[in-house]
mmCIF file of C-alpha atoms in Angstrom:
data_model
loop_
_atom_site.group_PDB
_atom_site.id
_atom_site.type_symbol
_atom_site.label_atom_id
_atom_site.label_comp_id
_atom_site.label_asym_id
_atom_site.label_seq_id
_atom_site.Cartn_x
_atom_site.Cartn_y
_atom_site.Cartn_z
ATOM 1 C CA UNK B 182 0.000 0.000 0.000
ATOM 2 C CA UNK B 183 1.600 3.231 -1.136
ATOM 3 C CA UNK B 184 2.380 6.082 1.666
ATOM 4 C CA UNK B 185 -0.186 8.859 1.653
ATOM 5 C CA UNK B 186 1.160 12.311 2.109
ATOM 6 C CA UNK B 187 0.259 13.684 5.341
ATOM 7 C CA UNK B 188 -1.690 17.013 6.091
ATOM 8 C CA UNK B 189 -1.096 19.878 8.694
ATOM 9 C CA UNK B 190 -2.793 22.764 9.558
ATOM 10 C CA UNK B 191 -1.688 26.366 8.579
ATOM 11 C CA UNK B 192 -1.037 27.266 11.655
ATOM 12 C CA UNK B 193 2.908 25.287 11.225
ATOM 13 C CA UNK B 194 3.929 27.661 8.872
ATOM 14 C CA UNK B 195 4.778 30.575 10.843
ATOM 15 C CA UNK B 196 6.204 27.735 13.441
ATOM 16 C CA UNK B 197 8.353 26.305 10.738
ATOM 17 C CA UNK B 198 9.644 29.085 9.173
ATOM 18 C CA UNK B 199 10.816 30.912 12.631
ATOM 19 C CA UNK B 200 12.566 27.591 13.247
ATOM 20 C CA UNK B 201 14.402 27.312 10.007
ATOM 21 C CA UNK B 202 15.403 31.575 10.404
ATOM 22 C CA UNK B 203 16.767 30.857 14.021
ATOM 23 C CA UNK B 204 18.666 27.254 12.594
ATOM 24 C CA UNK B 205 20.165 29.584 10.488
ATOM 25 C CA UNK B 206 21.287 32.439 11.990
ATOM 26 C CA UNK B 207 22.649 29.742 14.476
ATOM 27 C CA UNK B 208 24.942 28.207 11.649
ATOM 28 C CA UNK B 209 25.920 31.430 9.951
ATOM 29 C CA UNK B 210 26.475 32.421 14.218
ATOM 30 C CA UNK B 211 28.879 29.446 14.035
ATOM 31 C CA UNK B 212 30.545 29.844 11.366
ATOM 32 C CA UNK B 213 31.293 33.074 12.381
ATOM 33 C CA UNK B 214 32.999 31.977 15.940
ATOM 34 C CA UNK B 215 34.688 29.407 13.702
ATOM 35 C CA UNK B 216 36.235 31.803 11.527
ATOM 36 C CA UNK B 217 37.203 33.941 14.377
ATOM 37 C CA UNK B 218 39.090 31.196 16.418
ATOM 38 C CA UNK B 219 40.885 30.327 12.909
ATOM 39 C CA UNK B 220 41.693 34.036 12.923
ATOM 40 C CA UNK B 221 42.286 34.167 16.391
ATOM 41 C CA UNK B 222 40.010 37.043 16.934
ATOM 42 C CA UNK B 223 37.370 36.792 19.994
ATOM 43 C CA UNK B 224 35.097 34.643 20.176
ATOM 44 C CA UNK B 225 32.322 37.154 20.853
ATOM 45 C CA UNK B 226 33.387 39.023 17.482
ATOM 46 C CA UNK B 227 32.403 35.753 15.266
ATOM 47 C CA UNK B 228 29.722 34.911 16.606
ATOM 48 C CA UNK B 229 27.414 38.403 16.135
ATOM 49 C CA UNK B 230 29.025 38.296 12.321
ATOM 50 C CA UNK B 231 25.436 37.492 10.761
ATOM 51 C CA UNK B 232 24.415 40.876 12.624
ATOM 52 C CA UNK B 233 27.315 43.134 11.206
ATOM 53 C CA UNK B 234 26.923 41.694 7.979
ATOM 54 C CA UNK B 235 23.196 42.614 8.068
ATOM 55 C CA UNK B 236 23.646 46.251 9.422
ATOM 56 C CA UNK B 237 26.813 46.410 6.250
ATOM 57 C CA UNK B 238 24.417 45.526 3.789
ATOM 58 C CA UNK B 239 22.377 47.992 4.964
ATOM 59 C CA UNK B 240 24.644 51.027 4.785
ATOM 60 C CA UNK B 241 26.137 50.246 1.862
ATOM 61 C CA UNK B 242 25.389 52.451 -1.315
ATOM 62 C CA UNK B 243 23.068 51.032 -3.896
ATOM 63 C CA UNK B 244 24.659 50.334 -7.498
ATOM 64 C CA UNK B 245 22.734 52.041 -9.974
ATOM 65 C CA UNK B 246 23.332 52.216 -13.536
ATOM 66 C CA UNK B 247 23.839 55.537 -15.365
ATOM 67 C CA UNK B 248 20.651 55.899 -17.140
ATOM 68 C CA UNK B 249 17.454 53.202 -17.550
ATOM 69 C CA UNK B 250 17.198 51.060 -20.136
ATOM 70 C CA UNK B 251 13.924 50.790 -21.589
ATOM 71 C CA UNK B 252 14.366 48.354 -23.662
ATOM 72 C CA UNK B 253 15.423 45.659 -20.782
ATOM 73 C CA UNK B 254 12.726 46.890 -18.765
ATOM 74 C CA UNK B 255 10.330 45.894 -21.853
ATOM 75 C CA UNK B 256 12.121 42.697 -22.232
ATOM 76 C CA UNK B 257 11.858 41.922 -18.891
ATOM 77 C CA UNK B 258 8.674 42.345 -18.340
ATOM 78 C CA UNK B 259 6.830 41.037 -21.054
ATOM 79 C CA UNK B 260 9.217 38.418 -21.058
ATOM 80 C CA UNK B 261 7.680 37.394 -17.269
ATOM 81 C CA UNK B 262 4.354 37.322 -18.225
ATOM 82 C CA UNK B 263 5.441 35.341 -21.600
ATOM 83 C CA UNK B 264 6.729 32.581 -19.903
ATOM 84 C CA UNK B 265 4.248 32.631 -17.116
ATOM 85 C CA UNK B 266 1.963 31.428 -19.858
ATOM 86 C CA UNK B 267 4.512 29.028 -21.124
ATOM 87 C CA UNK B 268 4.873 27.361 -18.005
ATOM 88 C CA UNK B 269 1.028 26.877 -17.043
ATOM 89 C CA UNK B 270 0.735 25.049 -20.963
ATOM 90 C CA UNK B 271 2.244 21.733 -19.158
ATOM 91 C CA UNK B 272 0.877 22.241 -15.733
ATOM 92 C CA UNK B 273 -1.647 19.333 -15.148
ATOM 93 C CA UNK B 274 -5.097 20.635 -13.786
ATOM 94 C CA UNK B 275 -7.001 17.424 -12.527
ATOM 95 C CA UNK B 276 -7.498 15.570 -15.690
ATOM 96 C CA UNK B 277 -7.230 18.106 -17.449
ATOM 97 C CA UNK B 278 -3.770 19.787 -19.459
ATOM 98 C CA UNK B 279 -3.332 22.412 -22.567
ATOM 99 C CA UNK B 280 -0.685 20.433 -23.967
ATOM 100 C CA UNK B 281 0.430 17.040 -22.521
ATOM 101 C CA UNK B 282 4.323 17.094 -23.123
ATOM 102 C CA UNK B 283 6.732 14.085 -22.480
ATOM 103 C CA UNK B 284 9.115 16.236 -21.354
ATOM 104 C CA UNK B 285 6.800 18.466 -19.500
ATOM 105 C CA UNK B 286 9.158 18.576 -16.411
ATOM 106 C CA UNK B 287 11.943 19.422 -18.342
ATOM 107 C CA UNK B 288 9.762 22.144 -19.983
ATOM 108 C CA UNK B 289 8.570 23.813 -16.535
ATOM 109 C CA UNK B 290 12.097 23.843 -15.032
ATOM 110 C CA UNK B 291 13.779 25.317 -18.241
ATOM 111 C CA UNK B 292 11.469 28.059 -18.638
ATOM 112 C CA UNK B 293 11.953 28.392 -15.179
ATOM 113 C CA UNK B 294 15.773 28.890 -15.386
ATOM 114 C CA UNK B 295 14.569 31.941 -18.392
ATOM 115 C CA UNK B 296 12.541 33.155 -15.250
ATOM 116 C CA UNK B 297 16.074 34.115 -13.643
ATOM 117 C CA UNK B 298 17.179 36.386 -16.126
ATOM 118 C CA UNK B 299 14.054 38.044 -17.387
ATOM 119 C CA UNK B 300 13.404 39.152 -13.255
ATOM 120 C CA UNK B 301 17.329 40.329 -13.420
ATOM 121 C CA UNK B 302 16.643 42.572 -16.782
ATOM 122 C CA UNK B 303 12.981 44.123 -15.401
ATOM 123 C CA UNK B 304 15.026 44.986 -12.224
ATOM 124 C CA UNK B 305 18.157 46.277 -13.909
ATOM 125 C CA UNK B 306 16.613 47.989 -16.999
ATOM 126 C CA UNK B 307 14.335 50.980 -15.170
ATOM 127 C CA UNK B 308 17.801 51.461 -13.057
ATOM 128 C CA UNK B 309 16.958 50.122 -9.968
#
């Protein structure tokens, strides 16, 4: 008999993602007091590094380009909603699909990858 996928309310979600946020900042806090015994700085120093780093990403000036670029913006954005519409053609609704690929897996996940760069040139092109 196969293994049926188990439910859980809603209410997890907040639950879960707090733990995962404080399981991380607990690794990046020790690797922090790791790299500061290699360097033999204080221990105290390595271990509030995810903290600095936050508050130095912060401050930091934004990289802006010298003027927008329209025609990445365009590209970008039309490009989205393009393959938005390319990726719901293999997506299987009940019984029911708008074209049944053999390879649509393969199809998702590569128009997927596209995804990437078209949300890189609608961020980039109106220079921000």
């Amino acid at each position: 008999m196969p293994d049926l996928p188990v439910t859980v309310s809603a209410a997890w979600a907040p639950l879960a993602a707090a733990l995962l946020g404080m399981l991380a900042l607990g690794a990046a806090a020790l690797d922090g007091a790791i790299s500061a015994r290699t360097a033999q700085l204080p221990r105290s120093r390595g271990a509030t590094r995810p903290m600095d780093e936050a508050a130095r990403l912060v401050r930091q000036r934004r990289r802006t380009t010298v003027a927008a670029d329209t025609l990445l913006w365009r590209i970008g954005a039309t490009g989205l909603v393009l393959a938005a519409l390319l990726m719901v053609v293999v997506v299987p609704l009940g019984r029911w699909t708008l074209l049944d690929l053999d390879v649509g897996v393969v199809w998702f996940n590569a128009v997927d990858v596209v995804v990437w760069a078209l949300v890189w040139l609608a961020g980039w092109g109106p220079n921000s």
